[in-house]
Amino acid sequence: MKILAIDTSCDDTCVALLKIKNRKLEILNNIVSSQVKLHAKYGGVYPSLAKREHQKNLPIIFKKALRPLKKKQFDLIGVTTGPGLEPCLWQGVNFAKDLAKNLGKPLIPVNHIEAHILANWLPDSTLHILHSRRLFPVVSLVVSGGHTQLILMTGIGEYKLVGETRDDAAGECFDKIAKILGLSYPGGPVIDAEATKYRSCLEGGRQIPKYRIKLPRPMIYQRNYDFSFSGLKTAVLYDFRSRSSKIRKSRWYIQEMASEAQQAIIDVLISKTVKVAKKFRSRTIILGGGVAASQELRNQLKSKCLTSDIRLLVPVKNLCTDNAAMVAATAYFHKKEAIQNWQKIKADANLKI
């Protein structure tokens, strides 16, 4: 079986081709056309601009994705229908519907959050599909620019949302903090880079200025499993405004603030995730979403899981950020739900898992 998949949930235009044989998944092509440079000058994604780029890029990368095939010989189509930016989602949905209509292929709507979770079933991840039944129940932490959710998974397609952000997502918080500090977009990678420089200086014993920055860990001690990161962003802003112009421009201040902000977010994410795992007696935690590409988050969560006797599963970094291979994998697990009447499929920006 071969599955073509499309994802246009945000600012990446993604098309992938997945081959499944004897229940083993093989990525034949996984193409991502990034718009980061276009949106960087705005400090965030402009939906109307992203929509136009999807319109331009989809036909091009669709042709590239099909190069491993002699003809358009794939069996079904998977497409992200939500959640995401609605103008962007519709570009992928309409493109997929046209393909389904013209080629007579069944179409499978895919939830973007579920796709981030099931990226762990793709090749090069730490999970082997044949042994997946032994995993459950699983706690999934999906953390990205638009979402921060804790999901209890009792089987593939069986999910219960147990916690989520009440305001800003973790990735969104990184973006806003980066903007305050005068750093580039997207914020997650640049905050990570500055924090890494700061830790390297400390570990190397280098004498550097210290500003004694201490940020809150929002909701870390509350009994619920929800998150809130808007207050953290505000705390960064207040500290930044309280400093002199010279300090604000100091690379040592920026690096220390980046390190403290990153650690504050990581502390909350890990604390809540492990708390949920213990509550539901889960021996496995799955990490997914763009922020899951952070090496510091991966390292610290791995360390915590080792001391808590919990197994951690994380996709390779290029499968953490938006891609269509994870959409294809999700479509495979829902192949029995394939829709022949493509007209019924619609985009839903607020789609729930």
mmCIF file of C-alpha atoms in Angstrom:
data_model
loop_
_atom_site.group_PDB
_atom_site.id
_atom_site.type_symbol
_atom_site.label_atom_id
_atom_site.label_comp_id
_atom_site.label_asym_id
_atom_site.label_seq_id
_atom_site.Cartn_x
_atom_site.Cartn_y
_atom_site.Cartn_z
ATOM 1 C CA MET A 1 0.000 0.000 0.000
ATOM 2 C CA LYS A 2 1.166 3.529 -0.791
ATOM 3 C CA ILE A 3 -0.314 6.636 0.824
ATOM 4 C CA LEU A 4 0.006 10.217 -0.387
ATOM 5 C CA ALA A 5 -0.363 12.796 2.382
ATOM 6 C CA ILE A 6 -0.700 16.583 2.514
ATOM 7 C CA ASP A 7 -0.320 19.042 5.395
ATOM 8 C CA THR A 8 -0.844 22.811 5.173
ATOM 9 C CA SER A 9 -1.924 23.454 8.749
ATOM 10 C CA CYS A 10 0.365 26.455 9.256
ATOM 11 C CA ASP A 11 3.257 27.929 7.254
ATOM 12 C CA ASP A 12 4.914 24.738 5.968
ATOM 13 C CA THR A 13 3.698 23.173 2.725
ATOM 14 C CA CYS A 14 4.164 19.432 3.202
ATOM 15 C CA VAL A 15 3.648 16.443 0.905
ATOM 16 C CA ALA A 16 4.806 12.888 1.628
ATOM 17 C CA LEU A 17 4.628 9.424 0.129
ATOM 18 C CA LEU A 18 4.543 6.447 2.492
ATOM 19 C CA LYS A 19 4.853 2.758 1.633
ATOM 20 C CA ILE A 20 3.458 0.074 3.922
ATOM 21 C CA LYS A 21 4.393 -3.579 3.501
ATOM 22 C CA ASN A 22 3.888 -6.291 6.111
ATOM 23 C CA ARG A 23 2.861 -3.551 8.570
ATOM 24 C CA LYS A 24 6.239 -1.851 8.199
ATOM 25 C CA LEU A 25 6.280 1.821 7.245
ATOM 26 C CA GLU A 26 8.788 3.223 4.771
ATOM 27 C CA ILE A 27 9.026 6.903 3.874
ATOM 28 C CA LEU A 28 9.514 7.170 0.105
ATOM 29 C CA ASN A 29 9.434 10.959 0.120
ATOM 30 C CA ASN A 30 8.821 13.619 2.740
ATOM 31 C CA ILE A 31 9.024 17.138 1.333
ATOM 32 C CA VAL A 32 8.621 20.312 3.370
ATOM 33 C CA SER A 33 8.586 23.766 1.796
ATOM 34 C CA SER A 34 9.229 26.219 4.631
ATOM 35 C CA GLN A 35 7.996 29.814 4.723
ATOM 36 C CA VAL A 36 10.009 30.808 7.811
ATOM 37 C CA LYS A 37 12.065 33.464 6.015
ATOM 38 C CA LEU A 38 8.930 35.090 4.606
ATOM 39 C CA HIS A 39 7.237 35.402 7.989
ATOM 40 C CA ALA A 40 10.341 36.191 10.072
ATOM 41 C CA LYS A 41 10.170 39.931 9.357
ATOM 42 C CA TYR A 42 6.639 39.996 10.805
ATOM 43 C CA GLY A 43 7.603 38.065 13.938
ATOM 44 C CA GLY A 44 4.900 35.467 13.273
ATOM 45 C CA VAL A 45 2.793 33.756 10.634
ATOM 46 C CA TYR A 46 0.538 35.882 8.430
ATOM 47 C CA PRO A 47 -2.304 33.526 7.376
ATOM 48 C CA SER A 48 -3.088 35.348 4.113
ATOM 49 C CA LEU A 49 0.556 35.243 3.037
ATOM 50 C CA ALA A 50 0.888 31.598 4.084
ATOM 51 C CA LYS A 51 -2.246 30.767 2.091
ATOM 52 C CA ARG A 52 -0.804 32.285 -1.094
ATOM 53 C CA GLU A 53 2.467 30.410 -0.628
ATOM 54 C CA HIS A 54 0.591 27.125 -0.209
ATOM 55 C CA GLN A 55 -1.273 27.786 -3.454
ATOM 56 C CA LYS A 56 2.021 28.348 -5.248
ATOM 57 C CA ASN A 57 4.011 25.524 -3.645
ATOM 58 C CA LEU A 58 1.541 22.625 -3.504
ATOM 59 C CA PRO A 59 1.569 21.682 -7.221
ATOM 60 C CA ILE A 60 5.372 21.877 -7.291
ATOM 61 C CA ILE A 61 6.129 19.698 -4.285
ATOM 62 C CA PHE A 62 3.307 17.290 -5.192
ATOM 63 C CA LYS A 63 5.179 16.487 -8.405
ATOM 64 C CA LYS A 64 8.448 16.102 -6.482
ATOM 65 C CA ALA A 65 6.848 13.774 -3.950
ATOM 66 C CA LEU A 66 5.629 11.438 -6.694
ATOM 67 C CA ARG A 67 9.043 11.021 -8.340
ATOM 68 C CA PRO A 68 9.657 7.575 -6.765
ATOM 69 C CA LEU A 69 6.550 6.324 -8.618
ATOM 70 C CA LYS A 70 6.424 5.521 -12.314
ATOM 71 C CA LYS A 71 2.824 6.665 -12.418
ATOM 72 C CA LYS A 72 0.397 8.109 -9.891
ATOM 73 C CA GLN A 73 0.148 4.673 -8.310
ATOM 74 C CA PHE A 74 -0.855 5.352 -4.737
ATOM 75 C CA ASP A 75 -3.832 3.810 -2.976
ATOM 76 C CA LEU A 76 -5.297 6.577 -0.883
ATOM 77 C CA ILE A 77 -4.837 10.188 0.202
ATOM 78 C CA GLY A 78 -4.481 11.594 3.703
ATOM 79 C CA VAL A 79 -4.898 15.298 4.406
ATOM 80 C CA THR A 80 -4.762 17.413 7.550
ATOM 81 C CA THR A 81 -8.181 18.956 8.176
ATOM 82 C CA GLY A 82 -7.350 20.596 11.517
ATOM 83 C CA PRO A 83 -6.517 22.059 13.886
ATOM 84 C CA GLY A 84 -4.525 24.910 12.375
ATOM 85 C CA LEU A 85 -4.937 28.172 10.486
ATOM 86 C CA GLU A 86 -8.173 27.834 8.530
ATOM 87 C CA PRO A 87 -7.104 29.681 5.334
ATOM 88 C CA CYS A 88 -4.033 27.441 5.207
ATOM 89 C CA LEU A 89 -5.907 24.231 5.991
ATOM 90 C CA TRP A 90 -8.340 24.815 3.133
ATOM 91 C CA GLN A 91 -5.494 24.930 0.608
ATOM 92 C CA GLY A 92 -4.438 21.394 1.469
ATOM 93 C CA VAL A 93 -7.995 20.124 1.810
ATOM 94 C CA ASN A 94 -9.103 21.503 -1.560
ATOM 95 C CA PHE A 95 -5.972 20.200 -3.280
ATOM 96 C CA ALA A 96 -6.568 16.733 -1.799
ATOM 97 C CA LYS A 97 -10.250 16.804 -2.776
ATOM 98 C CA ASP A 98 -9.342 17.652 -6.367
ATOM 99 C CA LEU A 99 -6.928 14.707 -6.438
ATOM 100 C CA ALA A 100 -9.546 12.380 -4.977
ATOM 101 C CA LYS A 101 -12.070 13.530 -7.557
ATOM 102 C CA ASN A 102 -9.768 13.357 -10.586
ATOM 103 C CA LEU A 103 -7.953 10.140 -9.672
ATOM 104 C CA GLY A 104 -10.804 8.312 -7.987
ATOM 105 C CA LYS A 105 -8.851 7.769 -4.760
ATOM 106 C CA PRO A 106 -10.369 7.463 -1.274
ATOM 107 C CA LEU A 107 -9.606 10.358 1.071
ATOM 108 C CA ILE A 108 -8.858 10.259 4.810
ATOM 109 C CA PRO A 109 -9.170 13.383 7.004
ATOM 110 C CA VAL A 110 -6.366 13.569 9.575
ATOM 111 C CA ASN A 111 -6.176 15.354 12.919
ATOM 112 C CA HIS A 112 -2.891 17.285 13.114
ATOM 113 C CA ILE A 113 -2.431 16.633 16.849
ATOM 114 C CA GLU A 114 -2.907 12.889 16.421
ATOM 115 C CA ALA A 115 -0.396 12.982 13.574
ATOM 116 C CA HIS A 116 2.229 14.499 15.892
ATOM 117 C CA ILE A 117 1.641 11.618 18.302
ATOM 118 C CA LEU A 118 1.773 8.919 15.632
ATOM 119 C CA ALA A 119 5.025 10.321 14.212
ATOM 120 C CA ASN A 120 6.526 7.963 16.795
ATOM 121 C CA TRP A 121 5.402 5.035 14.639
ATOM 122 C CA LEU A 122 7.451 6.179 11.646
ATOM 123 C CA PRO A 123 10.847 4.696 10.683
ATOM 124 C CA ASP A 124 13.833 5.958 12.707
ATOM 125 C CA SER A 125 11.632 6.586 15.739
ATOM 126 C CA THR A 126 12.228 4.551 18.888
ATOM 127 C CA LEU A 127 8.950 2.686 18.580
ATOM 128 C CA HIS A 128 8.440 -0.544 16.649
ATOM 129 C CA ILE A 129 4.933 -0.859 15.288
ATOM 130 C CA LEU A 130 4.660 -4.614 15.917
ATOM 131 C CA HIS A 131 5.164 -4.139 19.649
ATOM 132 C CA SER A 132 2.910 -1.113 20.081
ATOM 133 C CA ARG A 133 0.134 -3.016 21.892
ATOM 134 C CA ARG A 134 2.370 -3.424 24.925
ATOM 135 C CA LEU A 135 2.691 0.322 25.376
ATOM 136 C CA PHE A 136 -0.715 1.397 26.564
ATOM 137 C CA PRO A 137 -1.778 3.375 28.454
ATOM 138 C CA VAL A 138 0.517 6.103 27.128
ATOM 139 C CA VAL A 139 0.773 9.768 28.098
ATOM 140 C CA SER A 140 1.421 12.001 25.081
ATOM 141 C CA LEU A 141 2.813 15.504 25.445
ATOM 142 C CA VAL A 142 2.197 17.480 22.257
ATOM 143 C CA VAL A 143 3.976 20.818 22.431
ATOM 144 C CA SER A 144 4.199 23.234 19.515
ATOM 145 C CA GLY A 145 3.657 26.828 18.474
ATOM 146 C CA GLY A 146 -0.099 26.481 18.584
ATOM 147 C CA HIS A 147 -0.746 23.697 21.087
ATOM 148 C CA THR A 148 0.402 22.380 24.436
ATOM 149 C CA GLN A 149 -1.645 19.324 25.377
ATOM 150 C CA LEU A 150 -1.410 16.265 27.605
ATOM 151 C CA ILE A 151 -3.308 13.341 26.123
ATOM 152 C CA LEU A 152 -3.983 9.928 27.651
ATOM 153 C CA MET A 153 -3.789 7.293 24.928
ATOM 154 C CA THR A 154 -5.294 3.844 25.564
ATOM 155 C CA GLY A 155 -4.875 2.731 21.949
ATOM 156 C CA ILE A 156 -4.411 4.183 18.493
ATOM 157 C CA GLY A 157 -7.461 6.348 17.896
ATOM 158 C CA GLU A 158 -8.398 6.213 21.600
ATOM 159 C CA TYR A 159 -7.556 9.523 23.268
ATOM 160 C CA LYS A 160 -8.576 11.565 26.283
ATOM 161 C CA LEU A 161 -7.447 15.163 26.711
ATOM 162 C CA VAL A 162 -6.363 15.553 30.348
ATOM 163 C CA GLY A 163 -4.571 18.905 30.234
ATOM 164 C CA GLU A 164 -3.869 21.825 27.914
ATOM 165 C CA THR A 165 -2.748 25.435 27.916
ATOM 166 C CA ARG A 166 -5.267 28.000 29.077
ATOM 167 C CA ASP A 167 -3.659 30.775 27.046
ATOM 168 C CA ASP A 168 -0.352 30.797 25.133
ATOM 169 C CA ALA A 169 1.143 27.549 23.884
ATOM 170 C CA ALA A 170 4.775 26.863 24.826
ATOM 171 C CA GLY A 171 6.012 27.541 21.296
ATOM 172 C CA GLU A 172 4.035 30.775 21.137
ATOM 173 C CA CYS A 173 5.590 31.832 24.444
ATOM 174 C CA PHE A 174 9.069 31.212 23.024
ATOM 175 C CA ASP A 175 8.186 33.391 20.019
ATOM 176 C CA LYS A 176 6.989 36.272 22.195
ATOM 177 C CA ILE A 177 9.989 36.096 24.531
ATOM 178 C CA ALA A 178 12.347 36.098 21.555
ATOM 179 C CA LYS A 179 10.601 39.211 20.225
ATOM 180 C CA ILE A 180 10.991 40.985 23.584
ATOM 181 C CA LEU A 181 14.721 40.204 23.569
ATOM 182 C CA GLY A 182 15.137 41.375 19.976
ATOM 183 C CA LEU A 183 15.807 37.874 18.663
ATOM 184 C CA SER A 184 14.546 36.407 15.409
ATOM 185 C CA TYR A 185 11.498 34.272 14.573
ATOM 186 C CA PRO A 186 10.749 31.447 15.229
ATOM 187 C CA GLY A 187 11.618 31.887 18.876
ATOM 188 C CA GLY A 188 12.075 28.290 20.001
ATOM 189 C CA PRO A 189 15.297 27.523 18.108
ATOM 190 C CA VAL A 190 16.906 30.916 18.817
ATOM 191 C CA ILE A 191 16.047 30.799 22.525
ATOM 192 C CA ASP A 192 17.494 27.278 22.591
ATOM 193 C CA ALA A 193 20.681 28.471 20.879
ATOM 194 C CA GLU A 194 21.186 31.402 23.277
ATOM 195 C CA ALA A 195 20.466 29.203 26.300
ATOM 196 C CA THR A 196 22.987 26.640 25.068
ATOM 197 C CA LYS A 197 25.675 29.341 24.785
ATOM 198 C CA TYR A 198 24.949 30.451 28.345
ATOM 199 C CA ARG A 199 25.159 26.919 29.761
ATOM 200 C CA SER A 200 28.392 26.283 27.854
ATOM 201 C CA CYS A 201 29.976 29.356 29.431
ATOM 202 C CA LEU A 202 28.925 28.274 32.921
ATOM 203 C CA GLU A 203 30.065 24.696 32.403
ATOM 204 C CA GLY A 204 33.378 25.923 31.023
ATOM 205 C CA GLY A 205 33.996 27.975 34.163
ATOM 206 C CA ARG A 206 34.031 31.253 32.274
ATOM 207 C CA GLN A 207 33.565 34.384 34.354
ATOM 208 C CA ILE A 208 30.536 36.205 32.948
ATOM 209 C CA PRO A 209 28.146 38.838 34.341
ATOM 210 C CA LYS A 210 25.188 37.396 36.243
ATOM 211 C CA TYR A 211 21.877 39.195 36.524
ATOM 212 C CA ARG A 212 20.154 36.849 38.990
ATOM 213 C CA ILE A 213 17.098 36.405 36.786
ATOM 214 C CA LYS A 214 14.377 34.302 38.391
ATOM 215 C CA LEU A 215 11.161 33.608 36.508
ATOM 216 C CA PRO A 216 7.963 31.918 37.752
ATOM 217 C CA ARG A 217 6.978 28.345 36.891
ATOM 218 C CA PRO A 218 3.265 28.966 36.189
ATOM 219 C CA MET A 219 0.801 26.435 37.649
ATOM 220 C CA ILE A 220 3.571 23.940 38.429
ATOM 221 C CA TYR A 221 2.214 23.206 41.914
ATOM 222 C CA GLN A 222 -1.477 23.147 41.018
ATOM 223 C CA ARG A 223 -3.200 19.772 41.138
ATOM 224 C CA ASN A 224 -4.675 20.041 37.650
ATOM 225 C CA TYR A 225 -2.774 19.166 34.473
ATOM 226 C CA ASP A 226 -3.288 22.444 32.610
ATOM 227 C CA PHE A 227 -0.651 24.953 31.542
ATOM 228 C CA SER A 228 -0.452 28.745 31.404
ATOM 229 C CA PHE A 229 2.450 30.587 29.792
ATOM 230 C CA SER A 230 1.142 34.134 29.289
ATOM 231 C CA GLY A 231 2.278 35.142 32.789
ATOM 232 C CA LEU A 232 5.782 33.897 32.073
ATOM 233 C CA LYS A 233 5.985 36.087 28.991
ATOM 234 C CA THR A 234 4.807 39.060 31.067
ATOM 235 C CA ALA A 235 7.451 38.347 33.727
ATOM 236 C CA VAL A 236 10.140 38.425 31.037
ATOM 237 C CA LEU A 237 8.784 41.737 29.735
ATOM 238 C CA TYR A 238 8.758 43.335 33.210
ATOM 239 C CA ASP A 239 12.320 42.208 33.928
ATOM 240 C CA PHE A 240 13.473 43.454 30.530
ATOM 241 C CA ARG A 241 11.877 46.873 31.059
ATOM 242 C CA SER A 242 13.446 47.189 34.519
ATOM 243 C CA ARG A 243 16.971 46.946 33.086
ATOM 244 C CA SER A 244 19.092 49.752 31.692
ATOM 245 C CA SER A 245 19.451 50.163 27.942
ATOM 246 C CA LYS A 246 23.018 48.875 28.170
ATOM 247 C CA ILE A 247 21.997 45.673 29.974
ATOM 248 C CA ARG A 248 19.108 45.024 27.584
ATOM 249 C CA LYS A 249 21.599 44.926 24.721
ATOM 250 C CA SER A 250 24.118 42.803 26.612
ATOM 251 C CA ARG A 251 24.548 39.343 25.110
ATOM 252 C CA TRP A 252 25.111 37.968 28.617
ATOM 253 C CA TYR A 253 21.735 39.286 29.794
ATOM 254 C CA ILE A 254 19.990 37.938 26.693
ATOM 255 C CA GLN A 255 21.622 34.528 27.104
ATOM 256 C CA GLU A 256 20.818 34.310 30.818
ATOM 257 C CA MET A 257 17.207 35.330 30.189
ATOM 258 C CA ALA A 258 16.903 32.800 27.364
ATOM 259 C CA SER A 259 18.272 30.063 29.612
ATOM 260 C CA GLU A 260 15.972 30.919 32.513
ATOM 261 C CA ALA A 261 12.886 31.228 30.274
ATOM 262 C CA GLN A 262 13.614 27.926 28.569
ATOM 263 C CA GLN A 263 14.173 26.212 31.911
ATOM 264 C CA ALA A 264 10.932 27.620 33.328
ATOM 265 C CA ILE A 265 8.945 26.178 30.422
ATOM 266 C CA ILE A 266 10.767 22.834 30.556
ATOM 267 C CA ASP A 267 10.232 22.533 34.323
ATOM 268 C CA VAL A 268 6.471 22.965 33.940
ATOM 269 C CA LEU A 269 6.196 20.628 30.941
ATOM 270 C CA ILE A 270 8.121 17.829 32.645
ATOM 271 C CA SER A 271 6.429 18.210 36.027
ATOM 272 C CA LYS A 272 2.910 18.049 34.589
ATOM 273 C CA THR A 273 3.711 15.214 32.184
ATOM 274 C CA VAL A 274 5.250 12.945 34.816
ATOM 275 C CA LYS A 275 2.399 13.790 37.191
ATOM 276 C CA VAL A 276 -0.135 12.573 34.606
ATOM 277 C CA ALA A 277 1.894 9.408 33.929
ATOM 278 C CA LYS A 278 1.907 8.539 37.632
ATOM 279 C CA LYS A 279 -1.789 9.359 38.019
ATOM 280 C CA PHE A 280 -2.822 6.979 35.221
ATOM 281 C CA ARG A 281 -0.065 4.421 35.921
ATOM 282 C CA SER A 282 1.458 4.829 32.500
ATOM 283 C CA ARG A 283 4.943 3.430 31.951
ATOM 284 C CA THR A 284 5.410 5.247 28.624
ATOM 285 C CA ILE A 285 5.542 8.931 27.674
ATOM 286 C CA ILE A 286 5.391 10.053 24.045
ATOM 287 C CA LEU A 287 6.695 13.462 23.007
ATOM 288 C CA GLY A 288 5.566 15.218 19.832
ATOM 289 C CA GLY A 289 5.258 18.618 18.173
ATOM 290 C CA GLY A 290 7.736 21.216 16.983
ATOM 291 C CA VAL A 291 9.042 22.117 20.452
ATOM 292 C CA ALA A 292 9.899 18.419 20.906
ATOM 293 C CA ALA A 293 12.856 19.095 18.602
ATOM 294 C CA SER A 294 14.496 21.001 21.483
ATOM 295 C CA GLN A 295 17.510 18.961 22.573
ATOM 296 C CA GLU A 296 17.376 20.395 26.079
ATOM 297 C CA LEU A 297 13.742 19.350 26.542
ATOM 298 C CA ARG A 298 14.533 15.883 25.180
ATOM 299 C CA ASN A 299 17.550 15.479 27.464
ATOM 300 C CA GLN A 300 15.836 16.643 30.634
ATOM 301 C CA LEU A 301 12.647 14.652 30.016
ATOM 302 C CA LYS A 302 14.741 11.558 29.276
ATOM 303 C CA SER A 303 16.645 12.016 32.532
ATOM 304 C CA LYS A 304 13.416 12.436 34.514
ATOM 305 C CA CYS A 305 11.878 9.368 32.879
ATOM 306 C CA LEU A 306 14.934 7.269 33.752
ATOM 307 C CA THR A 307 14.665 8.184 37.434
ATOM 308 C CA SER A 308 10.889 7.571 37.360
ATOM 309 C CA ASP A 309 11.128 4.173 35.604
ATOM 310 C CA ILE A 310 9.189 5.480 32.593
ATOM 311 C CA ARG A 311 10.005 4.830 28.953
ATOM 312 C CA LEU A 312 10.299 7.905 26.715
ATOM 313 C CA LEU A 313 9.545 7.800 22.991
ATOM 314 C CA VAL A 314 10.483 10.759 20.795
ATOM 315 C CA PRO A 315 10.516 11.048 16.977
ATOM 316 C CA VAL A 316 13.684 12.076 15.168
ATOM 317 C CA LYS A 317 13.873 15.872 15.036
ATOM 318 C CA ASN A 318 12.766 16.335 11.426
ATOM 319 C CA LEU A 319 9.581 14.386 12.234
ATOM 320 C CA CYS A 320 8.778 16.593 15.256
ATOM 321 C CA THR A 321 8.158 19.713 13.200
ATOM 322 C CA ASP A 322 5.271 19.813 10.714
ATOM 323 C CA ASN A 323 5.543 17.212 7.959
ATOM 324 C CA ALA A 324 3.256 15.049 5.854
ATOM 325 C CA ALA A 325 4.901 11.704 6.668
ATOM 326 C CA MET A 326 3.193 11.745 10.061
ATOM 327 C CA VAL A 327 -0.088 12.546 8.295
ATOM 328 C CA ALA A 328 0.410 9.533 6.024
ATOM 329 C CA ALA A 329 1.090 7.290 9.031
ATOM 330 C CA THR A 330 -2.083 8.517 10.716
ATOM 331 C CA ALA A 331 -4.063 7.936 7.526
ATOM 332 C CA TYR A 332 -2.751 4.357 7.465
ATOM 333 C CA PHE A 333 -4.071 3.660 10.963
ATOM 334 C CA HIS A 334 -7.456 5.078 9.939
ATOM 335 C CA LYS A 335 -7.589 3.473 6.489
ATOM 336 C CA LYS A 336 -10.877 1.751 7.312
ATOM 337 C CA GLU A 337 -12.405 5.221 7.686
ATOM 338 C CA ALA A 338 -11.513 6.264 4.128
ATOM 339 C CA ILE A 339 -14.178 8.475 2.569
ATOM 340 C CA GLN A 340 -15.200 7.866 -1.011
ATOM 341 C CA ASN A 341 -17.414 10.945 -1.068
ATOM 342 C CA TRP A 342 -14.651 13.576 -0.969
ATOM 343 C CA GLN A 343 -17.212 16.417 -0.920
ATOM 344 C CA LYS A 344 -17.953 15.729 2.757
ATOM 345 C CA ILE A 345 -14.471 16.655 3.968
ATOM 346 C CA LYS A 346 -14.017 20.147 5.410
ATOM 347 C CA ALA A 347 -11.280 22.075 7.199
ATOM 348 C CA ASP A 348 -11.802 22.789 10.901
ATOM 349 C CA ALA A 349 -9.349 25.194 12.543
ATOM 350 C CA ASN A 350 -10.512 24.167 16.026
ATOM 351 C CA LEU A 351 -10.686 20.413 15.477
ATOM 352 C CA LYS A 352 -10.361 18.443 18.726
ATOM 353 C CA ILE A 353 -8.601 15.146 19.165
#
